[in-house]
Amino acid sequence: QVQLVESGGGLVQPGGSLRLSCAASGSIFRPYDMGWYRQAPGKQRELVARLITGGSTNYADSVKGRFTISRDNAKNTVYLQMNSLKPEDTAVYYCNKVPPFNSWGQGTQVTVSS
């Protein structure tokens, strides 16, 4: 069973930065595209960043130019660098493959507020 453990969230002021990490049990990354998803209160979970196995990336329009997804296969870890954060980025952030496994990690809370 794959385990995904997200970390790095917190409270940050608008315009600030955070770096999220996602550690996975086992080498699950290499065959799959990996993604960062988020779920804000009262909203559906959405995919915001996707790292394709060949190395290219896709981003939701709402985060394009501000977020960067990357991975370290040797560490079985995926990262999300988030810059110029906005209050509307407030959500619980999850990583998973794309399309996702049925099982999700606990997520990490990101709150952007002054």
PDB file of C-alpha atoms in Angstrom:
ATOM      1  CA  GLN A   1       0.000   0.000   0.000  1.00  0.00           C
ATOM      2  CA  VAL A   2       1.345   3.388  -0.995  1.00  0.00           C
ATOM      3  CA  GLN A   3       1.720   5.969   1.749  1.00  0.00           C
ATOM      4  CA  LEU A   4       1.964   9.659   0.949  1.00  0.00           C
ATOM      5  CA  VAL A   5       3.018  12.114   3.654  1.00  0.00           C
ATOM      6  CA  GLU A   6       2.718  15.814   2.960  1.00  0.00           C
ATOM      7  CA  SER A   7       4.453  18.499   5.020  1.00  0.00           C
ATOM      8  CA  GLY A   8       5.583  22.105   4.927  1.00  0.00           C
ATOM      9  CA  GLY A   9       2.299  23.957   5.234  1.00  0.00           C
ATOM     10  CA  GLY A  10       1.629  26.780   7.639  1.00  0.00           C
ATOM     11  CA  LEU A  11       0.400  30.307   8.081  1.00  0.00           C
ATOM     12  CA  VAL A  12       1.933  32.886   5.762  1.00  0.00           C
ATOM     13  CA  GLN A  13       1.162  36.474   4.872  1.00  0.00           C
ATOM     14  CA  PRO A  14       0.017  37.419   1.371  1.00  0.00           C
ATOM     15  CA  GLY A  15       3.021  37.645  -0.916  1.00  0.00           C
ATOM     16  CA  GLY A  16       4.956  35.100   1.108  1.00  0.00           C
ATOM     17  CA  SER A  17       6.365  31.718   0.125  1.00  0.00           C
ATOM     18  CA  LEU A  18       6.174  28.133   1.278  1.00  0.00           C
ATOM     19  CA  ARG A  19       7.731  24.897   0.096  1.00  0.00           C
ATOM     20  CA  LEU A  20       5.660  21.759   0.434  1.00  0.00           C
ATOM     21  CA  SER A  21       7.127  18.273   0.459  1.00  0.00           C
ATOM     22  CA  CYS A  22       5.540  14.906  -0.230  1.00  0.00           C
ATOM     23  CA  ALA A  23       7.352  11.762   0.798  1.00  0.00           C
ATOM     24  CA  ALA A  24       6.166   8.440  -0.560  1.00  0.00           C
ATOM     25  CA  SER A  25       6.798   4.930   0.597  1.00  0.00           C
ATOM     26  CA  GLY A  26       8.501   2.984  -2.111  1.00  0.00           C
ATOM     27  CA  SER A  27       9.499   4.125  -5.541  1.00  0.00           C
ATOM     28  CA  ILE A  28       6.086   5.040  -6.859  1.00  0.00           C
ATOM     29  CA  PHE A  29       7.053   8.163  -8.684  1.00  0.00           C
ATOM     30  CA  ARG A  30       8.925   6.931 -11.681  1.00  0.00           C
ATOM     31  CA  PRO A  31       6.143   5.281 -13.674  1.00  0.00           C
ATOM     32  CA  TYR A  32       3.638   8.013 -12.955  1.00  0.00           C
ATOM     33  CA  ASP A  33       2.876  11.622 -13.484  1.00  0.00           C
ATOM     34  CA  MET A  34       2.737  13.235 -10.044  1.00  0.00           C
ATOM     35  CA  GLY A  35       0.575  16.102  -8.955  1.00  0.00           C
ATOM     36  CA  TRP A  36      -0.259  18.496  -6.180  1.00  0.00           C
ATOM     37  CA  TYR A  37      -3.926  18.926  -5.434  1.00  0.00           C
ATOM     38  CA  ARG A  38      -5.706  21.277  -3.061  1.00  0.00           C
ATOM     39  CA  GLN A  39      -9.089  21.468  -1.418  1.00  0.00           C
ATOM     40  CA  ALA A  40     -10.450  24.689  -0.009  1.00  0.00           C
ATOM     41  CA  PRO A  41     -13.373  24.722   2.444  1.00  0.00           C
ATOM     42  CA  GLY A  42     -16.626  24.027   0.642  1.00  0.00           C
ATOM     43  CA  LYS A  43     -14.915  23.326  -2.663  1.00  0.00           C
ATOM     44  CA  GLN A  44     -13.935  20.233  -4.594  1.00  0.00           C
ATOM     45  CA  ARG A  45     -10.378  19.010  -4.655  1.00  0.00           C
ATOM     46  CA  GLU A  46      -8.521  20.375  -7.673  1.00  0.00           C
ATOM     47  CA  LEU A  47      -5.260  19.572  -9.393  1.00  0.00           C
ATOM     48  CA  VAL A  48      -2.994  22.623  -9.367  1.00  0.00           C
ATOM     49  CA  ALA A  49       0.360  21.279 -10.549  1.00  0.00           C
ATOM     50  CA  ARG A  50       1.382  18.245 -12.569  1.00  0.00           C
ATOM     51  CA  LEU A  51       4.836  16.839 -13.213  1.00  0.00           C
ATOM     52  CA  ILE A  52       4.904  14.574 -16.239  1.00  0.00           C
ATOM     53  CA  THR A  53       7.333  11.652 -16.266  1.00  0.00           C
ATOM     54  CA  GLY A  54       9.291  13.172 -19.131  1.00  0.00           C
ATOM     55  CA  GLY A  55       9.948  16.248 -17.007  1.00  0.00           C
ATOM     56  CA  SER A  56       7.484  18.780 -18.353  1.00  0.00           C
ATOM     57  CA  THR A  57       4.971  20.488 -16.094  1.00  0.00           C
ATOM     58  CA  ASN A  58       1.408  21.748 -16.212  1.00  0.00           C
ATOM     59  CA  TYR A  59      -0.225  24.244 -13.876  1.00  0.00           C
ATOM     60  CA  ALA A  60      -3.704  25.482 -13.208  1.00  0.00           C
ATOM     61  CA  ASP A  61      -4.172  29.012 -14.491  1.00  0.00           C
ATOM     62  CA  SER A  62      -4.718  30.218 -10.939  1.00  0.00           C
ATOM     63  CA  VAL A  63      -1.155  29.281  -9.888  1.00  0.00           C
ATOM     64  CA  LYS A  64       0.771  29.559 -13.139  1.00  0.00           C
ATOM     65  CA  GLY A  65       3.911  31.623 -12.742  1.00  0.00           C
ATOM     66  CA  ARG A  66       3.803  31.377  -8.935  1.00  0.00           C
ATOM     67  CA  PHE A  67       4.043  27.646  -8.160  1.00  0.00           C
ATOM     68  CA  THR A  68       6.732  25.192  -9.237  1.00  0.00           C
ATOM     69  CA  ILE A  69       6.500  21.412  -8.929  1.00  0.00           C
ATOM     70  CA  SER A  70       9.623  19.268  -8.835  1.00  0.00           C
ATOM     71  CA  ARG A  71      10.714  15.842  -7.677  1.00  0.00           C
ATOM     72  CA  ASP A  72      13.721  14.009  -6.312  1.00  0.00           C
ATOM     73  CA  ASN A  73      13.415  10.370  -7.336  1.00  0.00           C
ATOM     74  CA  ALA A  74      16.325   9.345  -5.133  1.00  0.00           C
ATOM     75  CA  LYS A  75      14.435  10.639  -2.100  1.00  0.00           C
ATOM     76  CA  ASN A  76      10.963   9.549  -3.311  1.00  0.00           C
ATOM     77  CA  THR A  77       9.879  13.125  -2.703  1.00  0.00           C
ATOM     78  CA  VAL A  78       7.841  15.633  -4.650  1.00  0.00           C
ATOM     79  CA  TYR A  79       7.980  19.351  -3.885  1.00  0.00           C
ATOM     80  CA  LEU A  80       5.776  22.345  -4.495  1.00  0.00           C
ATOM     81  CA  GLN A  81       7.431  25.737  -4.275  1.00  0.00           C
ATOM     82  CA  MET A  82       4.746  28.366  -3.776  1.00  0.00           C
ATOM     83  CA  ASN A  83       5.606  32.044  -4.190  1.00  0.00           C
ATOM     84  CA  SER A  84       3.530  35.220  -4.180  1.00  0.00           C
ATOM     85  CA  LEU A  85       0.873  33.479  -2.155  1.00  0.00           C
ATOM     86  CA  LYS A  86      -2.647  34.873  -2.126  1.00  0.00           C
ATOM     87  CA  PRO A  87      -5.509  34.400   0.340  1.00  0.00           C
ATOM     88  CA  GLU A  88      -7.311  32.323  -2.276  1.00  0.00           C
ATOM     89  CA  ASP A  89      -4.459  29.787  -2.108  1.00  0.00           C
ATOM     90  CA  THR A  90      -5.680  28.840   1.371  1.00  0.00           C
ATOM     91  CA  ALA A  91      -6.485  25.129   1.302  1.00  0.00           C
ATOM     92  CA  VAL A  92      -5.338  21.699   2.350  1.00  0.00           C
ATOM     93  CA  TYR A  93      -2.694  20.531  -0.112  1.00  0.00           C
ATOM     94  CA  TYR A  94      -2.224  16.904  -1.120  1.00  0.00           C
ATOM     95  CA  CYS A  95       0.080  15.052  -3.434  1.00  0.00           C
ATOM     96  CA  ASN A  96      -0.855  11.997  -5.450  1.00  0.00           C
ATOM     97  CA  LYS A  97      -0.244  10.541  -8.829  1.00  0.00           C
ATOM     98  CA  VAL A  98      -2.251  11.746 -11.814  1.00  0.00           C
ATOM     99  CA  PRO A  99      -4.866  10.321 -11.993  1.00  0.00           C
ATOM    100  CA  PRO A 100      -4.833   9.751  -8.245  1.00  0.00           C
ATOM    101  CA  PHE A 101      -4.703   6.582  -6.207  1.00  0.00           C
ATOM    102  CA  ASN A 102      -7.865   5.972  -4.197  1.00  0.00           C
ATOM    103  CA  SER A 103      -5.803   6.442  -1.048  1.00  0.00           C
ATOM    104  CA  TRP A 104      -4.743   9.960   0.000  1.00  0.00           C
ATOM    105  CA  GLY A 105      -2.349  11.300   2.603  1.00  0.00           C
ATOM    106  CA  GLN A 106      -3.425  13.556   5.428  1.00  0.00           C
ATOM    107  CA  GLY A 107      -2.545  16.700   3.508  1.00  0.00           C
ATOM    108  CA  THR A 108      -0.889  19.852   4.796  1.00  0.00           C
ATOM    109  CA  GLN A 109      -2.787  23.030   5.631  1.00  0.00           C
ATOM    110  CA  VAL A 110      -1.754  26.252   3.927  1.00  0.00           C
ATOM    111  CA  THR A 111      -3.307  29.439   5.255  1.00  0.00           C
ATOM    112  CA  VAL A 112      -2.575  32.765   3.594  1.00  0.00           C
ATOM    113  CA  SER A 113      -3.734  35.633   5.747  1.00  0.00           C
ATOM    114  CA  SER A 114      -2.541  38.918   7.155  1.00  0.00           C
TER     115      SER A 114
END
